[in-house]
Amino acid sequence: MFTYEIESGIKLKPLEHRDAESLYQLITHSREHLRTFLSFVDDTKKQEDTKAFVEATVISNAKQQSFVAVIVVDEQVAGLVGFNKINWYNKKAELGYWIGEAFVRKGIMTKAVRAIIDYGFAKLDLNRIDIRAAFFNKASRGVAEKLGFTQEGVIREAEWLQDHFVDHVIYGLLKQDWLEQQR
């Protein structure tokens, strides 16, 4: 199984069945932090819930409908990053990411997202990458903005989160814009 070293101590690797336990533990230890922004956390009540997610995602990755990778920091599972949906016909993908509480505010996510963007444009030949982030999720939105995504709009009441609806901010990045930024 390949790994991609972003820098010393930070790497990406494909999601595998054996990652389910580590991901479940990470979610459990970061539950309050993650549930503020992510609806799946409240539905993750036991390790079998994470196993089912991993199984479905491994299959989706194998069918090339997604490309989700594990963020590994100092040999610890730190989170996930990748394309949750790939539309090959239109050469676009939806990028999603989350990281455990112990790993926030260290620049790890920005580096991981940058690596996935590079992979998407260079290896998957995507033309467009979208990010949807909860309006009040400043950290997630900050990653998109640092990496040159353009805010394209707000979808009102786009997601039910715990006990209320939240708005989503939609960001887009085109391959030509990314290549210009990298010069």
C-alpha positions as a Python dict, from the first residue, in 0.01 Angstrom:
ca = {
    (1, 'M'): (0, 0, 0),
    (2, 'F'): (145, 337, -98),
    (3, 'T'): (186, 638, 126),
    (4, 'Y'): (254, 995, 27),
    (5, 'E'): (485, 1186, 258),
    (6, 'I'): (381, 1551, 274),
    (7, 'E'): (670, 1633, 506),
    (8, 'S'): (855, 1460, 785),
    (9, 'G'): (595, 1321, 1024),
    (10, 'I'): (290, 1392, 803),
    (11, 'K'): (171, 1153, 535),
    (12, 'L'): (-139, 1040, 350),
    (13, 'K'): (-235, 679, 291),
    (14, 'P'): (-536, 512, 133),
    (15, 'L'): (-823, 431, 367),
    (16, 'E'): (-820, 60, 457),
    (17, 'H'): (-1045, -167, 661),
    (18, 'R'): (-783, -184, 936),
    (19, 'D'): (-818, 194, 990),
    (20, 'A'): (-1171, 160, 1132),
    (21, 'E'): (-1068, 110, 1494),
    (22, 'S'): (-823, 402, 1494),
    (23, 'L'): (-1078, 630, 1327),
    (24, 'Y'): (-1346, 531, 1577),
    (25, 'Q'): (-1109, 607, 1868),
    (26, 'L'): (-1020, 942, 1711),
    (27, 'I'): (-1388, 1031, 1672),
    (28, 'T'): (-1457, 922, 2031),
    (29, 'H'): (-1173, 1134, 2172),
    (30, 'S'): (-1271, 1433, 1956),
    (31, 'R'): (-1648, 1392, 1976),
    (32, 'E'): (-1738, 1735, 2119),
    (33, 'H'): (-1499, 1914, 1886),
    (34, 'L'): (-1619, 1731, 1573),
    (35, 'R'): (-1993, 1728, 1643),
    (36, 'T'): (-1998, 2107, 1636),
    (37, 'F'): (-1947, 2089, 1258),
    (38, 'L'): (-2014, 1733, 1138),
    (39, 'S'): (-2349, 1555, 1145),
    (40, 'F'): (-2202, 1203, 1116),
    (41, 'V'): (-2051, 1223, 1464),
    (42, 'D'): (-2381, 1180, 1647),
    (43, 'D'): (-2456, 877, 1429),
    (44, 'T'): (-2122, 718, 1523),
    (45, 'K'): (-2219, 546, 1846),
    (46, 'K'): (-2016, 225, 1824),
    (47, 'Q'): (-1715, 92, 1639),
    (48, 'E'): (-1941, -96, 1396),
    (49, 'D'): (-2071, 241, 1271),
    (50, 'T'): (-1718, 342, 1172),
    (51, 'K'): (-1652, -2, 1022),
    (52, 'A'): (-1960, 37, 801),
    (53, 'F'): (-1843, 381, 686),
    (54, 'V'): (-1492, 252, 613),
    (55, 'E'): (-1631, -49, 423),
    (56, 'A'): (-1853, 170, 206),
    (57, 'T'): (-1573, 419, 142),
    (58, 'V'): (-1316, 151, 55),
    (59, 'I'): (-1564, 15, -202),
    (60, 'S'): (-1633, 365, -336),
    (61, 'N'): (-1258, 430, -364),
    (62, 'A'): (-1209, 98, -548),
    (63, 'K'): (-1485, 192, -794),
    (64, 'Q'): (-1315, 531, -841),
    (65, 'Q'): (-1629, 711, -723),
    (66, 'S'): (-1426, 872, -444),
    (67, 'F'): (-1068, 909, -328),
    (68, 'V'): (-1050, 934, 51),
    (69, 'A'): (-715, 916, 230),
    (70, 'V'): (-611, 892, 594),
    (71, 'I'): (-400, 1171, 741),
    (72, 'V'): (-123, 1016, 951),
    (73, 'V'): (81, 1234, 1188),
    (74, 'D'): (376, 1076, 1367),
    (75, 'E'): (228, 733, 1289),
    (76, 'Q'): (-110, 824, 1445),
    (77, 'V'): (-434, 847, 1250),
    (78, 'A'): (-522, 1218, 1262),
    (79, 'G'): (-820, 1250, 1026),
    (80, 'L'): (-947, 1208, 673),
    (81, 'V'): (-914, 1412, 355),
    (82, 'G'): (-1022, 1347, 1),
    (83, 'F'): (-1277, 1354, -273),
    (84, 'N'): (-1607, 1227, -134),
    (85, 'K'): (-1763, 1231, -480),
    (86, 'I'): (-1593, 1234, -818),
    (87, 'N'): (-1786, 1327, -1131),
    (88, 'W'): (-1564, 1197, -1412),
    (89, 'Y'): (-1785, 1324, -1692),
    (90, 'N'): (-1763, 1684, -1571),
    (91, 'K'): (-1409, 1645, -1433),
    (92, 'K'): (-1502, 1774, -1090),
    (93, 'A'): (-1497, 1649, -732),
    (94, 'E'): (-1628, 1743, -387),
    (95, 'L'): (-1348, 1771, -135),
    (96, 'G'): (-1411, 1695, 232),
    (97, 'Y'): (-1189, 1685, 538),
    (98, 'W'): (-1185, 1657, 914),
    (99, 'I'): (-914, 1624, 1176),
    (100, 'G'): (-904, 1514, 1539),
    (101, 'E'): (-895, 1778, 1809),
    (102, 'A'): (-535, 1699, 1913),
    (103, 'F'): (-415, 1792, 1564),
    (104, 'V'): (-593, 2123, 1501),
    (105, 'R'): (-423, 2461, 1452),
    (106, 'K'): (-94, 2307, 1342),
    (107, 'G'): (-128, 2361, 967),
    (108, 'I'): (-169, 1988, 907),
    (109, 'M'): (-504, 2013, 734),
    (110, 'T'): (-394, 2288, 497),
    (111, 'K'): (-95, 2075, 395),
    (112, 'A'): (-310, 1764, 350),
    (113, 'V'): (-571, 1949, 144),
    (114, 'R'): (-297, 2106, -71),
    (115, 'A'): (-160, 1757, -144),
    (116, 'I'): (-504, 1624, -240),
    (117, 'I'): (-567, 1924, -467),
    (118, 'D'): (-234, 1864, -642),
    (119, 'Y'): (-326, 1497, -686),
    (120, 'G'): (-672, 1581, -817),
    (121, 'F'): (-554, 1825, -1080),
    (122, 'A'): (-229, 1650, -1182),
    (123, 'K'): (-317, 1280, -1159),
    (124, 'L'): (-698, 1263, -1182),
    (125, 'D'): (-712, 1540, -1445),
    (126, 'L'): (-992, 1721, -1263),
    (127, 'N'): (-1093, 2066, -1383),
    (128, 'R'): (-1286, 2177, -1074),
    (129, 'I'): (-1284, 2103, -701),
    (130, 'D'): (-1564, 2212, -469),
    (131, 'I'): (-1571, 2248, -91),
    (132, 'R'): (-1884, 2290, 120),
    (133, 'A'): (-1833, 2417, 474),
    (134, 'A'): (-2074, 2515, 747),
    (135, 'F'): (-2104, 2893, 753),
    (136, 'F'): (-1977, 2915, 1112),
    (137, 'N'): (-1689, 2668, 1063),
    (138, 'K'): (-1413, 2927, 1041),
    (139, 'A'): (-1132, 2671, 1045),
    (140, 'S'): (-1266, 2473, 750),
    (141, 'R'): (-1347, 2787, 557),
    (142, 'G'): (-1000, 2920, 639),
    (143, 'V'): (-837, 2619, 474),
    (144, 'A'): (-1038, 2680, 155),
    (145, 'E'): (-955, 3049, 154),
    (146, 'K'): (-582, 2997, 227),
    (147, 'L'): (-562, 2763, -70),
    (148, 'G'): (-720, 3007, -313),
    (149, 'F'): (-1075, 2874, -341),
    (150, 'T'): (-1335, 3128, -448),
    (151, 'Q'): (-1645, 3166, -235),
    (152, 'E'): (-1927, 3114, -484),
    (153, 'G'): (-2231, 3133, -264),
    (154, 'V'): (-2422, 3030, 44),
    (155, 'I'): (-2685, 2758, 53),
    (156, 'R'): (-2930, 2844, 327),
    (157, 'E'): (-3030, 2572, 572),
    (158, 'A'): (-2834, 2311, 376),
    (159, 'E'): (-2777, 2062, 656),
    (160, 'W'): (-2952, 1943, 971),
    (161, 'L'): (-2689, 1949, 1248),
    (162, 'Q'): (-2793, 1814, 1589),
    (163, 'D'): (-3108, 2021, 1644),
    (164, 'H'): (-3101, 2296, 1382),
    (165, 'F'): (-3026, 2375, 1020),
    (166, 'V'): (-2693, 2528, 919),
    (167, 'D'): (-2601, 2724, 609),
    (168, 'H'): (-2321, 2600, 383),
    (169, 'V'): (-2067, 2817, 209),
    (170, 'I'): (-1973, 2685, -134),
    (171, 'Y'): (-1617, 2725, -256),
    (172, 'G'): (-1479, 2637, -598),
    (173, 'L'): (-1130, 2606, -740),
    (174, 'L'): (-1049, 2564, -1109),
    (175, 'K'): (-740, 2385, -1236),
    (176, 'Q'): (-624, 2693, -1430),
    (177, 'D'): (-646, 2908, -1117),
    (178, 'W'): (-451, 2650, -911),
    (179, 'L'): (-178, 2626, -1172),
    (180, 'E'): (-146, 3006, -1184),
    (181, 'Q'): (-117, 3020, -802),
    (182, 'Q'): (164, 2761, -809),
    (183, 'R'): (384, 2968, -1044),
}
